[in-house]
Coordinates of C-alpha atoms in Angstrom, one line a residue:
M1149 CA 19.0 66.9 46.1
A1150 CA 18.6 63.1 45.9
L1151 CA 19.4 61.4 42.6
P1152 CA 16.7 59.3 41.0
V1153 CA 17.0 55.6 41.6
S1154 CA 16.3 53.1 38.9
R1155 CA 14.6 50.0 40.1
I1156 CA 16.0 46.6 39.1
Q1157 CA 13.4 44.2 37.7
V1158 CA 13.3 40.9 35.8
L1159 CA 12.4 41.5 32.1
P1160 CA 9.3 39.8 30.7
S1161 CA 10.0 36.6 28.7
E1162 CA 8.5 38.2 25.6
L1163 CA 10.9 41.2 25.8
C1164 CA 13.9 38.8 26.4
N1165 CA 13.0 36.9 23.3
Q1166 CA 12.8 40.0 21.2
I1167 CA 16.2 41.2 22.5
A1168 CA 17.6 37.8 21.7
A1169 CA 16.0 37.9 18.3
G1170 CA 18.1 41.1 17.6
E1171 CA 21.2 39.0 17.9
V1172 CA 20.1 35.7 16.3
V1173 CA 17.6 36.9 13.7
E1174 CA 19.1 39.7 11.6
R1175 CA 17.2 39.1 8.3
P1176 CA 15.4 36.4 6.5
A1177 CA 18.7 34.6 5.7
S1178 CA 19.3 34.2 9.4
V1179 CA 15.9 32.5 9.8
V1180 CA 16.7 30.2 6.9
K1181 CA 20.1 29.4 8.4
E1182 CA 18.6 28.5 11.9
L1183 CA 15.8 26.4 10.5
V1184 CA 17.9 24.5 8.0
E1185 CA 20.5 23.7 10.7
N1186 CA 17.8 22.3 12.9
S1187 CA 16.7 20.1 10.0
L1188 CA 20.3 18.8 9.6
D1189 CA 20.6 18.2 13.3
A1190 CA 17.5 16.0 13.0
W1191 CA 19.3 13.8 10.4
A1192 CA 17.3 15.1 7.5
T1193 CA 18.4 13.9 4.0
R1194 CA 16.2 16.4 2.2
V1195 CA 15.5 20.1 3.0
D1196 CA 13.2 22.3 0.9
V1197 CA 13.0 26.1 1.4
Q1198 CA 10.2 28.3 0.1
L1199 CA 10.2 32.1 0.2
E1200 CA 7.7 34.8 -0.6
N1201 CA 8.4 38.5 -0.9
G1202 CA 12.0 38.1 0.0
G1203 CA 11.2 36.0 3.1
Q1204 CA 9.3 38.8 4.8
G1205 CA 6.0 37.4 3.6
L1206 CA 6.8 33.7 4.1
I1207 CA 9.7 31.4 5.0
R1208 CA 8.8 27.7 4.8
V1209 CA 11.3 25.0 5.6
Q1210 CA 10.3 21.3 5.3
D1211 CA 12.5 18.3 6.0
N1212 CA 12.3 14.5 6.3
G1213 CA 14.1 14.4 9.6
S1214 CA 13.4 12.6 12.8
G1215 CA 10.8 15.1 14.0
V1216 CA 9.8 16.4 17.5
L1217 CA 7.6 14.5 19.9
P1218 CA 4.2 16.2 20.6
D1219 CA 4.9 16.7 24.3
E1220 CA 8.2 18.5 23.4
L1221 CA 6.8 20.9 20.8
S1222 CA 5.9 23.4 23.5
L1223 CA 9.4 23.2 24.9
A1224 CA 11.0 23.8 21.5
V1225 CA 9.7 27.4 21.5
L1226 CA 11.0 28.1 25.0
R1227 CA 14.3 29.9 25.5
H1228 CA 17.3 27.7 26.5
A1229 CA 15.4 24.5 25.7
T1230 CA 17.6 22.2 23.6
S1231 CA 18.3 18.5 22.9
K1232 CA 21.9 19.2 21.9
I1233 CA 23.7 19.6 25.2
R1234 CA 23.0 18.5 28.8
K1235 CA 25.9 20.0 30.9
V1236 CA 28.5 22.7 30.7
T1237 CA 31.3 20.3 29.7
D1238 CA 29.3 19.5 26.5
L1239 CA 30.3 23.0 25.3
D1240 CA 33.8 21.7 24.8
S1241 CA 32.7 19.1 22.3
I1242 CA 30.0 20.6 20.1
H1243 CA 29.1 18.2 17.2
S1244 CA 25.7 19.8 16.2
Y1245 CA 24.9 23.0 14.4
G1246 CA 22.6 24.4 17.1
F1247 CA 23.0 24.1 20.9
R1248 CA 21.8 27.3 22.6
G1249 CA 18.0 26.8 22.3
E1250 CA 17.5 30.4 21.3
A1251 CA 16.7 30.3 17.6
L1252 CA 13.1 29.1 17.6
P1253 CA 11.8 31.3 20.4
S1254 CA 13.6 34.3 19.0
I1255 CA 12.1 33.7 15.5
A1256 CA 8.6 33.1 17.0
S1257 CA 8.8 36.4 18.9
V1258 CA 9.0 38.5 15.8
S1259 CA 6.8 36.5 13.4
D1260 CA 3.6 34.5 13.0
F1261 CA 5.2 31.1 13.6
S1262 CA 4.0 27.6 13.3
M1263 CA 5.8 24.2 13.5
A1264 CA 4.3 20.9 12.6
S1265 CA 6.3 17.7 13.2
A1266 CA 5.8 14.0 12.7
V1267 CA 7.5 11.2 14.6
R1268 CA 7.4 7.6 13.5
G1269 CA 7.2 5.0 16.3
E1270 CA 8.8 1.6 16.6
N1271 CA 5.7 -0.1 15.3
G1272 CA 5.5 2.1 12.2
S1273 CA 2.8 4.4 13.5
V1274 CA 3.1 8.1 13.0
V1275 CA 2.3 10.7 15.6
S1276 CA 2.1 14.3 14.3
S1277 CA 1.3 17.6 16.0
V1278 CA 1.6 21.3 15.4
I1279 CA 2.2 24.4 17.6
R1280 CA 1.5 28.0 16.7
V1281 CA 3.1 31.2 18.2
S1282 CA 1.9 34.6 17.1
F1283 CA 4.5 37.2 17.8
G1284 CA 5.4 35.6 21.2
E1285 CA 1.9 34.4 22.1
R1286 CA 1.8 30.6 22.2
S1287 CA -1.2 28.4 21.6
G1288 CA -1.7 24.8 22.6
V1289 CA -0.3 21.8 20.8
E1290 CA -2.8 20.4 18.3
P1291 CA -2.9 17.3 16.1
S1292 CA -1.5 17.5 12.6
S1293 CA -1.8 15.6 9.3
L1294 CA 1.9 15.7 8.5
H1295 CA 3.3 12.3 7.7
Q1296 CA 7.1 12.8 7.9
G1297 CA 9.6 15.2 9.2
T1298 CA 9.0 18.8 10.2
V1299 CA 7.5 21.8 8.5
V1300 CA 8.2 25.3 9.9
E1301 CA 6.4 28.4 8.6
V1302 CA 7.4 31.9 9.4
R1303 CA 5.0 34.6 8.2
D1304 CA 5.1 38.4 8.5
L1305 CA 8.7 38.5 9.8
F1306 CA 9.4 41.7 11.8
S1307 CA 5.9 43.0 11.5
N1308 CA 5.9 43.8 15.2
V1309 CA 9.3 45.4 15.0
P1310 CA 9.1 48.3 12.5
A1311 CA 12.6 49.5 13.3
R1312 CA 14.0 46.2 12.2
L1313 CA 11.6 45.9 9.2
K1314 CA 12.8 49.2 7.7
F1315 CA 16.4 48.0 7.6
L1316 CA 15.6 45.1 5.4
K1317 CA 16.9 45.4 1.8
S1318 CA 14.8 44.8 -1.3
P1319 CA 13.1 41.4 -1.7
A1320 CA 15.6 40.5 -4.5
T1321 CA 18.6 41.3 -2.2
E1322 CA 17.2 39.3 0.7
V1323 CA 16.5 36.3 -1.6
K1324 CA 20.1 36.5 -2.9
R1325 CA 21.4 36.3 0.7
C1326 CA 19.2 33.3 1.5
L1327 CA 20.5 31.6 -1.7
E1328 CA 24.1 32.4 -0.9
W1329 CA 23.9 30.8 2.6
L1330 CA 21.9 27.7 1.4
E1331 CA 24.5 27.2 -1.4
R1332 CA 27.2 27.2 1.3
Q1333 CA 25.3 24.6 3.3
A1334 CA 24.8 22.5 0.2
L1335 CA 28.6 22.4 -0.3
A1336 CA 29.2 21.3 3.3
R1337 CA 26.5 18.5 3.1
T1338 CA 26.7 16.9 -0.3
D1339 CA 24.8 13.9 1.1
V1340 CA 21.7 16.0 1.6
A1341 CA 19.3 17.2 -1.1
F1342 CA 18.5 21.0 -1.0
S1343 CA 16.0 23.1 -2.9
L1344 CA 15.1 26.8 -2.8
M1345 CA 12.0 28.4 -4.4
S1346 CA 11.2 32.1 -4.3
D1347 CA 7.8 33.3 -5.5
G1348 CA 7.2 30.2 -7.5
R1349 CA 10.7 30.2 -9.2
T1350 CA 13.2 27.4 -8.5
L1351 CA 16.6 29.0 -7.6
L1352 CA 18.5 25.9 -6.3
Q1353 CA 18.1 22.2 -6.8
C1354 CA 20.8 19.9 -5.4
L1355 CA 20.5 16.1 -5.6
P1356 CA 21.8 13.9 -2.7
G1357 CA 25.1 12.2 -3.1
E1358 CA 26.6 14.7 -5.6
T1359 CA 30.3 15.4 -5.6
L1360 CA 31.6 18.7 -4.3
A1361 CA 32.6 19.6 -7.9
A1362 CA 29.1 18.9 -9.2
R1363 CA 27.6 21.2 -6.7
L1364 CA 30.0 23.9 -7.4
A1365 CA 29.2 23.6 -11.1
R1366 CA 25.6 24.7 -10.2
M1367 CA 26.9 27.8 -8.5
W1368 CA 30.2 28.9 -10.1
P1369 CA 31.1 29.7 -13.7
P1370 CA 32.4 26.7 -15.7
Q1371 CA 35.8 28.2 -16.3
V1372 CA 36.3 28.4 -12.6
V1373 CA 35.1 24.9 -11.9
E1374 CA 37.3 23.5 -14.6
A1375 CA 40.3 25.2 -13.0
L1376 CA 39.8 23.6 -9.6
A1377 CA 42.3 21.2 -8.2
P1378 CA 41.8 19.1 -5.0
F1379 CA 43.9 19.1 -1.9
D1380 CA 43.7 16.9 1.2
A1381 CA 46.4 17.0 3.8
E1382 CA 46.8 16.6 7.6
R1383 CA 49.1 18.4 9.9
S1384 CA 49.3 18.5 13.7
G1385 CA 45.9 16.8 14.1
V1386 CA 44.2 19.3 11.7
R1387 CA 42.9 17.9 8.4
V1388 CA 42.4 20.4 5.6
H1389 CA 40.7 19.4 2.3
G1390 CA 38.8 21.0 -0.5
L1391 CA 39.2 22.5 -3.9
A1392 CA 41.4 25.5 -5.0
A1393 CA 41.4 27.2 -8.4
R1394 CA 44.4 28.0 -10.5
P1395 CA 45.9 31.5 -9.9
D1396 CA 45.0 32.6 -13.4
V1397 CA 41.2 32.6 -12.6
S1398 CA 41.4 34.9 -9.7
Q1399 CA 38.9 37.6 -9.2
P1400 CA 38.9 41.2 -7.7
H1401 CA 36.9 40.2 -4.6
G1402 CA 37.0 37.5 -2.0
S1403 CA 33.4 36.2 -2.3
R1404 CA 34.5 32.8 -3.5
I1405 CA 36.8 32.0 -0.6
L1406 CA 34.5 29.6 1.4
I1407 CA 35.6 28.3 4.7
F1408 CA 34.1 25.5 6.7
V1409 CA 35.2 24.3 10.2
N1410 CA 33.8 20.9 11.2
G1411 CA 31.1 21.3 8.5
R1412 CA 30.1 24.8 9.8
S1413 CA 30.3 27.8 7.4
V1414 CA 32.4 30.4 9.2
T1415 CA 34.2 33.7 8.5
G1416 CA 37.5 32.7 10.0
K1417 CA 40.0 35.5 9.4
R1418 CA 42.9 33.3 10.3
V1419 CA 42.0 30.6 7.8
Y1420 CA 41.1 33.3 5.2
G1421 CA 44.5 34.8 5.6
A1422 CA 46.2 31.4 5.2
V1423 CA 44.4 30.9 1.9
R1424 CA 45.5 34.2 0.5
Q1425 CA 49.0 33.6 1.8
A1426 CA 49.1 30.3 -0.2
Y1427 CA 48.6 32.3 -3.4
E1428 CA 51.2 34.9 -2.5
G1429 CA 53.5 35.5 -5.5
R1430 CA 51.0 33.8 -7.8
I1431 CA 48.4 36.5 -7.9
T1432 CA 48.6 40.3 -7.4
S1433 CA 47.7 41.8 -4.1
R1434 CA 44.6 43.3 -5.6
D1435 CA 43.2 39.8 -6.7
Y1436 CA 41.6 37.1 -4.6
P1437 CA 41.8 33.3 -5.1
Q1438 CA 38.7 31.0 -5.4
A1439 CA 38.7 28.1 -3.1
V1440 CA 36.5 25.9 -0.9
V1441 CA 38.3 24.9 2.3
F1442 CA 37.2 22.4 4.9
V1443 CA 39.0 22.3 8.2
E1444 CA 38.4 19.3 10.4
L1445 CA 39.8 19.0 13.9
D1446 CA 38.9 17.8 17.4
P1447 CA 35.8 19.8 18.5
A1448 CA 37.6 20.4 21.8
E1449 CA 40.2 22.5 19.9
V1450 CA 37.7 25.0 18.5
D1451 CA 35.2 27.3 20.2
V1452 CA 32.0 27.8 18.3
N1453 CA 30.3 29.6 21.3
V1454 CA 31.6 33.0 20.3
H1455 CA 28.6 34.7 18.9
P1456 CA 24.9 33.8 18.8
A1457 CA 25.0 33.6 15.0
K1458 CA 27.7 31.0 15.3
S1459 CA 29.5 32.4 12.2
E1460 CA 32.7 33.0 14.1
V1461 CA 35.0 30.4 15.7
R1462 CA 38.2 30.5 17.8
F1463 CA 40.9 27.9 17.7
R1464 CA 42.9 26.8 20.7
D1465 CA 46.0 26.7 18.5
E1466 CA 45.6 29.2 15.7
S1467 CA 49.2 28.8 14.4
A1468 CA 48.6 25.0 13.8
V1469 CA 45.4 25.7 11.9
Y1470 CA 47.1 28.4 9.9
A1471 CA 50.1 26.2 9.0
A1472 CA 47.8 23.3 8.0
V1473 CA 45.6 25.4 5.7
L1474 CA 48.7 27.1 4.1
T1475 CA 50.4 23.8 3.5
A1476 CA 47.3 22.1 2.1
V1477 CA 46.3 24.9 -0.3
R1478 CA 49.8 25.3 -1.5
S1479 CA 50.0 21.6 -2.4
S1480 CA 47.2 22.1 -4.9
L1481 CA 49.1 24.9 -6.6
Q1482 CA 52.2 22.8 -7.2
T1483 CA 52.3 21.0 -10.6
P1484 CA 55.0 18.8 -12.0
S1485 CA 57.9 20.2 -14.0
G1486 CA 57.2 20.1 -17.6
E1487 CA 53.5 20.6 -17.5
L1488 CA 52.3 23.4 -19.6
D1489 CA 48.9 24.8 -18.5
A1490 CA 46.8 26.4 -21.2
G1491 CA 45.9 29.3 -19.0
C1492 CA 49.2 30.1 -17.4
G1493 CA 52.4 28.6 -18.5
V1494 CA 55.1 26.2 -17.7
K1495 CA 54.7 24.6 -14.3
D1496 CA 57.6 23.7 -12.1
G1497 CA 57.8 20.8 -9.8
A1498 CA 60.0 22.5 -7.1
S1499 CA 58.8 22.5 -3.6
P1500 CA 56.7 25.5 -2.3
E1501 CA 58.6 28.5 -1.1
V1502 CA 59.5 27.8 2.6
T1503 CA 59.1 30.6 5.1
P1504 CA 61.5 30.6 8.0
P1505 CA 60.1 29.2 11.2
S1506 CA 58.2 31.6 13.4
A1507 CA 59.9 33.3 16.2
G1508 CA 60.7 31.0 19.2
K1509 CA 59.3 27.9 17.5
K1510 CA 61.0 25.0 15.9
E1511 CA 60.1 24.1 12.4
E1512 CA 57.4 21.4 12.3
A1513 CA 57.7 18.2 10.5
S1514 CA 56.6 17.9 6.9
P1515 CA 52.8 17.4 6.6
V1516 CA 51.5 13.9 6.1
L1517 CA 49.1 13.6 3.3
A1518 CA 45.8 12.2 4.3
E1519 CA 44.6 8.9 3.0
S1520 CA 42.8 9.2 -0.3
R1521 CA 39.1 9.6 -0.3
P1522 CA 36.8 7.0 -1.8
M1523 CA 36.4 7.1 -5.5
G1524 CA 34.1 9.8 -6.6
F1525 CA 34.7 12.1 -3.7
W1526 CA 36.2 14.8 -5.9
G1527 CA 34.8 13.4 -9.2
A1528 CA 35.9 10.6 -11.4
A1529 CA 38.7 8.7 -9.7
D1530 CA 39.6 11.7 -7.5
S1531 CA 41.4 13.3 -10.5
P1532 CA 42.1 17.0 -10.6
L1533 CA 39.4 19.0 -12.4
R1534 CA 41.5 20.1 -15.3
R1535 CA 41.0 19.8 -19.0
P1536 CA 42.5 16.6 -20.3
L1537 CA 46.1 17.2 -21.5
P1538 CA 47.6 15.7 -24.6
A1539 CA 49.4 12.4 -24.3
E1540 CA 53.0 12.7 -23.1
K1541 CA 55.6 13.1 -25.8
E1542 CA 59.2 12.0 -25.6
S1543 CA 62.0 14.1 -27.0
E1544 CA 65.7 14.5 -26.7
G1545 CA 67.2 16.2 -23.7
D1546 CA 64.6 17.5 -21.2
G1547 CA 61.5 16.4 -23.2
E1548 CA 58.3 18.3 -24.1
W1549 CA 56.4 20.5 -21.7
T1550 CA 53.0 18.8 -22.1
V1551 CA 52.3 15.7 -20.1
A1552 CA 49.4 13.3 -19.9
R1553 CA 48.7 13.8 -16.2
P1554 CA 50.5 15.5 -13.3
H1555 CA 53.3 13.4 -11.9
P1556 CA 56.5 14.5 -10.2
V1557 CA 59.7 14.8 -12.2
P1558 CA 63.1 14.7 -10.5
D1559 CA 65.0 17.9 -10.5
S1560 CA 68.2 16.3 -11.7
R1561 CA 67.5 15.6 -15.3
G1562 CA 70.9 16.4 -16.7
M1563 CA 69.9 19.9 -17.7
T1564 CA 72.9 22.1 -18.4
Q1565 CA 72.9 25.1 -16.1
P1566 CA 72.8 28.4 -18.0
A1567 CA 75.1 31.2 -17.4
P1568 CA 74.0 33.4 -14.5
F1569 CA 72.8 37.0 -14.8
P1570 CA 74.8 39.6 -13.1
E1571 CA 73.4 40.8 -9.8
P1572 CA 72.8 44.5 -10.3
G1573 CA 71.4 46.5 -7.5
L1574 CA 73.3 44.7 -4.7
R1575 CA 75.9 47.5 -4.3
E1576 CA 73.2 50.1 -3.8
P1577 CA 70.3 48.6 -2.0
A1578 CA 66.9 50.3 -1.8
P1579 CA 66.6 53.0 0.9
S1580 CA 65.6 51.6 4.2
G1581 CA 62.0 51.6 5.2
E1582 CA 60.8 51.9 1.6
D1583 CA 57.8 49.7 0.7
A1584 CA 57.8 47.3 -2.2
P1585 CA 57.0 49.1 -5.4
S1586 CA 53.9 48.5 -7.4
F1587 CA 54.0 45.5 -9.7
R1588 CA 54.0 47.8 -12.7
E1589 CA 56.7 50.1 -11.3
E1590 CA 58.9 49.4 -14.4
E1591 CA 56.3 51.0 -16.7
K1592 CA 56.9 54.7 -17.1
T1593 CA 54.9 57.1 -19.2
E1594 CA 57.6 59.6 -20.0
P1595 CA 60.3 58.9 -22.6
R1596 CA 63.5 57.5 -21.2
P1597 CA 66.8 56.3 -22.7
T1598 CA 67.1 52.5 -23.2
P1599 CA 69.5 51.1 -20.6
P1600 CA 72.2 48.8 -21.7
V1601 CA 71.6 45.1 -21.7
P1602 CA 73.4 43.2 -18.9
E1603 CA 76.6 41.8 -20.2
N1604 CA 75.9 38.3 -19.1
L1605 CA 72.9 38.2 -21.4
L1606 CA 75.4 38.1 -24.3
R1607 CA 77.1 34.9 -23.1
E1608 CA 76.6 31.9 -25.2
V1609 CA 74.2 29.5 -23.7
P1610 CA 75.2 25.8 -23.9
E1611 CA 73.0 23.3 -25.7
P1612 CA 71.0 21.2 -25.6
A1613 CA 69.1 22.5 -22.6
P1614 CA 68.5 26.2 -23.0
S1615 CA 65.2 26.4 -24.9
R1616 CA 63.6 23.1 -24.2
G1617 CA 62.0 23.0 -27.6
L1618 CA 61.2 26.7 -27.8
E1619 CA 61.8 28.5 -31.1
Y1620 CA 62.3 32.2 -30.8
L1621 CA 60.1 34.3 -33.1
G1622 CA 60.9 37.8 -32.0
Q1623 CA 60.1 40.7 -29.6
V1624 CA 57.0 42.8 -29.5
A1625 CA 56.8 46.3 -28.1
G1626 CA 60.3 45.9 -26.7
T1627 CA 58.8 44.0 -23.8
Y1628 CA 57.3 40.6 -24.9
L1629 CA 59.3 37.7 -26.1
V1630 CA 57.4 35.4 -28.5
F1631 CA 58.2 31.7 -29.0
R1632 CA 56.8 28.7 -30.6
D1633 CA 57.0 25.4 -28.6
A1634 CA 57.3 21.9 -29.8
S1635 CA 53.6 21.4 -29.9
D1636 CA 53.2 24.4 -32.3
A1637 CA 51.6 26.6 -29.6
L1638 CA 52.3 30.3 -29.1
V1639 CA 54.3 31.2 -26.0
I1640 CA 54.7 34.8 -24.8
L1641 CA 57.0 35.9 -22.0
D1642 CA 57.1 39.3 -20.2
Q1643 CA 60.8 39.9 -20.1
H1644 CA 60.7 42.2 -17.0
A1645 CA 58.5 39.7 -15.0
V1646 CA 60.7 36.8 -16.1
H1647 CA 64.0 38.5 -15.1
E1648 CA 62.3 39.7 -11.9
R1649 CA 61.5 36.1 -10.9
I1650 CA 65.0 35.0 -11.7
L1651 CA 66.6 37.7 -9.6
F1652 CA 64.1 37.2 -6.7
S1653 CA 64.9 33.5 -6.6
R1654 CA 68.6 34.2 -6.5
F1655 CA 68.3 36.9 -3.9
S1656 CA 66.1 34.7 -1.7
E1657 CA 68.4 31.7 -2.0
K1658 CA 71.5 33.7 -1.2
G1659 CA 69.8 35.5 1.7
W1660 CA 68.5 32.3 3.4
H1661 CA 71.9 30.8 3.4
G1662 CA 73.2 33.5 5.7
A1663 CA 75.6 35.4 3.5
S1664 CA 77.0 38.0 5.9
Q1665 CA 79.2 41.1 5.6
G1666 CA 81.3 42.3 8.6
L1667 CA 81.1 45.8 9.9
A1668 CA 84.2 47.7 10.7
L1669 CA 82.1 49.9 13.0
P1670 CA 79.5 47.7 14.8
L1671 CA 75.9 48.7 15.2
V1672 CA 75.2 49.4 18.9
L1673 CA 71.5 49.3 19.8
E1674 CA 69.9 49.9 23.2
L1675 CA 67.0 47.5 23.5
H1676 CA 63.8 47.6 25.4
P1677 CA 63.4 44.5 27.7
A1678 CA 60.7 43.3 25.3
E1679 CA 63.0 43.8 22.3
A1680 CA 65.8 41.9 24.2
G1681 CA 63.4 39.0 24.8
R1682 CA 62.5 39.0 21.1
W1683 CA 66.1 38.9 20.1
R1684 CA 66.6 35.7 22.1
D1685 CA 63.6 34.2 20.5
V1686 CA 64.6 35.0 16.9
K1687 CA 68.3 35.0 17.1
E1688 CA 68.7 31.7 15.3
M1689 CA 66.5 32.9 12.4
L1690 CA 68.4 36.3 12.1
E1691 CA 71.7 34.5 12.1
G1692 CA 70.5 32.4 9.2
L1693 CA 69.9 35.7 7.4
G1694 CA 73.4 37.0 8.0
Y1695 CA 73.1 38.9 11.2
R1696 CA 75.9 38.5 13.8
G1697 CA 75.5 40.0 17.2
T1698 CA 75.8 39.7 21.0
L1699 CA 73.5 40.9 23.7
C1700 CA 74.9 42.2 26.9
G1701 CA 72.3 43.4 29.4
G1702 CA 70.1 45.7 27.3
T1703 CA 72.8 46.6 24.7
L1704 CA 72.9 44.7 21.4
T1705 CA 76.2 44.9 19.4
V1706 CA 75.9 43.8 15.8
D1707 CA 79.1 43.2 13.9
G1708 CA 77.7 41.4 10.9
I1709 CA 74.7 42.1 8.6
P1710 CA 73.1 40.4 5.6
A1711 CA 75.2 40.9 2.5
L1712 CA 72.2 42.1 0.5
L1713 CA 71.6 45.1 2.8
D1714 CA 73.4 48.3 3.6
R1715 CA 74.0 49.5 7.1
A1716 CA 70.9 51.6 7.4
G1717 CA 68.6 49.0 5.8
A1718 CA 69.9 46.3 8.0
Q1719 CA 69.3 48.4 11.1
D1720 CA 65.8 49.3 10.1
F1721 CA 64.9 45.7 9.3
L1722 CA 66.4 44.5 12.6
R1723 CA 64.3 47.1 14.5
E1724 CA 61.2 46.0 12.7
C1725 CA 61.9 42.4 13.4
L1726 CA 62.5 43.0 17.2
A1727 CA 59.3 44.9 17.3
G1728 CA 57.5 41.9 15.8
L1729 CA 56.7 43.6 12.5
K1730 CA 58.8 41.5 10.1
D1731 CA 60.2 38.0 10.1
D1732 CA 61.6 37.6 6.6
F1733 CA 63.2 39.4 3.6
R1734 CA 60.6 38.6 1.0
A1735 CA 59.3 42.2 0.4
R1736 CA 62.8 43.6 0.3
F1737 CA 63.9 40.9 -2.1
A1738 CA 60.9 41.6 -4.3
T1739 CA 61.8 45.3 -4.3
M1740 CA 65.4 44.6 -5.2
A1741 CA 64.5 42.2 -8.0
C1742 CA 62.0 44.6 -9.5
R1743 CA 64.4 47.5 -9.6
S1744 CA 67.3 45.4 -10.9
A1745 CA 65.5 43.5 -13.7
I1746 CA 65.6 44.5 -17.3
K1747 CA 62.7 46.9 -18.1
G1748 CA 59.9 46.9 -20.5
G1749 CA 60.8 48.6 -23.8
Q1750 CA 64.4 47.3 -23.6
R1751 CA 65.4 45.6 -26.9
L1752 CA 67.0 42.2 -26.7
T1753 CA 68.9 40.3 -29.4
R1754 CA 68.0 36.6 -30.1
D1755 CA 71.0 35.4 -28.0
E1756 CA 70.0 37.6 -25.1
A1757 CA 66.4 36.4 -25.3
M1758 CA 67.4 32.8 -25.4
N1759 CA 69.8 33.3 -22.4
L1760 CA 67.0 34.9 -20.5
V1761 CA 64.5 32.1 -21.1
S1762 CA 67.0 29.4 -20.4
Q1763 CA 67.6 30.9 -16.9
W1764 CA 63.9 31.3 -16.4
L1765 CA 63.3 27.6 -17.2
A1766 CA 65.8 26.7 -14.5
T1767 CA 64.0 28.9 -11.9
P1768 CA 61.5 27.4 -9.4
D1769 CA 57.9 28.8 -9.3
R1770 CA 58.6 30.6 -12.5
D1771 CA 55.0 31.2 -13.7
Y1772 CA 54.6 34.4 -11.7
C1773 CA 56.8 37.3 -10.7
P1774 CA 57.2 38.0 -6.9
H1775 CA 54.2 40.5 -7.1
G1776 CA 51.9 37.9 -8.6
R1777 CA 51.9 38.9 -12.3
P1778 CA 52.1 36.1 -14.8
T1779 CA 55.4 35.7 -16.5
V1780 CA 54.1 33.6 -19.4
L1781 CA 51.1 33.0 -21.5
R1782 CA 50.5 30.1 -23.9
R1783 CA 47.9 29.8 -26.6
D1784 CA 47.6 26.6 -28.6
A1785 CA 45.9 26.3 -32.0
A1786 CA 42.5 25.6 -30.5
A1787 CA 42.7 28.7 -28.3
L1788 CA 43.8 30.8 -31.3
E1789 CA 40.9 29.5 -33.4
K1790 CA 38.5 30.6 -30.7
L1791 CA 40.1 34.1 -30.6
F1792 CA 39.6 34.4 -34.3
K1793 CA 36.1 33.0 -34.2
R1794 CA 37.0 30.1 -36.4
R1795 CA 35.8 27.7 -33.7
Q1796 CA 32.9 27.8 -31.3
D1797 CA 32.8 25.6 -28.2

């Protein structure tokens, strides 16, 4: 019995357009995106969007751009007709938003479409025309009365595609998605005026020439905008700039991590991950930072031709982009030593935590800060968007915490080093393969005996440096240490989080300096060829951690392991590292610090509390525990008056 044979045939152009529309035009927000990007490619300085019935009834986009010539209007609604590229090599250097020539014909195939455009000649005369396409059926080009720019109207979207129409959300939801995208575009192009109206209501109105902060103030809550700090750095040919919020204003979802690559709003997972990594140890794993990140690099180094929606990009060197974003965002989170932030606590001027270089790569040179932008780019005089701090005060010893404005302070200020804590937990490391505990692991519900206070807490702390103007007031709930600072503000420390940060810093420092313990009975591991290659790549890094070993054929003999690990833990970590699963000790250090730190509910004497805080003050990056919980809260008189409703701002 002969099998049926399917005949191959060329699809009609109308069907091709509808198929393309399924990829390019997903919902009204997709239409708004494509039309607005066309306006920007036409050098428009004003773009007005109007919606009816969530965009399904009407989408109208008007601009003051250069327009389209009458004899090219009919080409504009044909597939693969574009003014953006001419040859295949142009794809390696895309400077425009659109370039495929698919958007307009795709939109016109699933709507009642019209486009009127006006072009001004060299003599000042204006030639305007209009073309209409009703669900793929084109009419001729006719004269128009339009005087400037282009007006595109899209009516009855998806009326000829019921399957697509039924998947649209409610009009309110579709309007919200249109607004979200237009807001993103308004952040990328602060030189352009944008407006959005829906059913007669104005939802967005942005003036041309606004600062990035001014535009964000229209979209984000004031407390978030006030917490933003600028960053602008360049590394390996990748410039990264934008605004990042303080860790204390994080939120439980990532909707306010906005990423732009060469002015295009994208959903780059690599960049997104770098932003979150920059906040590691400053917020919990359940929280998300708030930041607007602009990545600028040579167009030849980024591929925007990944998906018809152009919302995804690929980088030629993803590691370079990741490192540049990580370094730039981290720079905005570093504040000078001595600064006391009203929302968090004492800021330290130490350098950001340095991660060992990636396997097989040499550590790159320090990033070079980009030249400062013209005044007004971020706001007044490019200053960080923080509440004005009180004038700097001078005092004996180390000085007060509050300063007039951020500025670096040398580490060597003659501060007496406090007596160290003992290092409990090093003799009995955590079982191998065990994940880091929850950041509230120390809190137990069932009653338990109070453990003894480490002996070194009882040591006398030398003056004058231990408290830096802090006056100890007492302990609350056996967990929180209460102080008054020199400016008469209330300072509260979480004793467990404070001690955890101290121990984590000590463990990390000791580990990175290669403290090693010899093995009387070496570890002998039979390696897969891929693992052997990995060992050669990361050998230098592992030796810096304390591993000592030799590879002969496929057999690795290890006669030295990090001093902070037992034999089983060191073997498990090494296996994970050779499998490419782990490159550092951070999670293990955090686990050890959490389990070794003093617990909540443990009573401390005044001397013990003062010793603890003195060591904490000498610890870098002290505002947060390794799991991202804050170690300190500060409330000045103004904040307390608000809490007690004595003052309304």
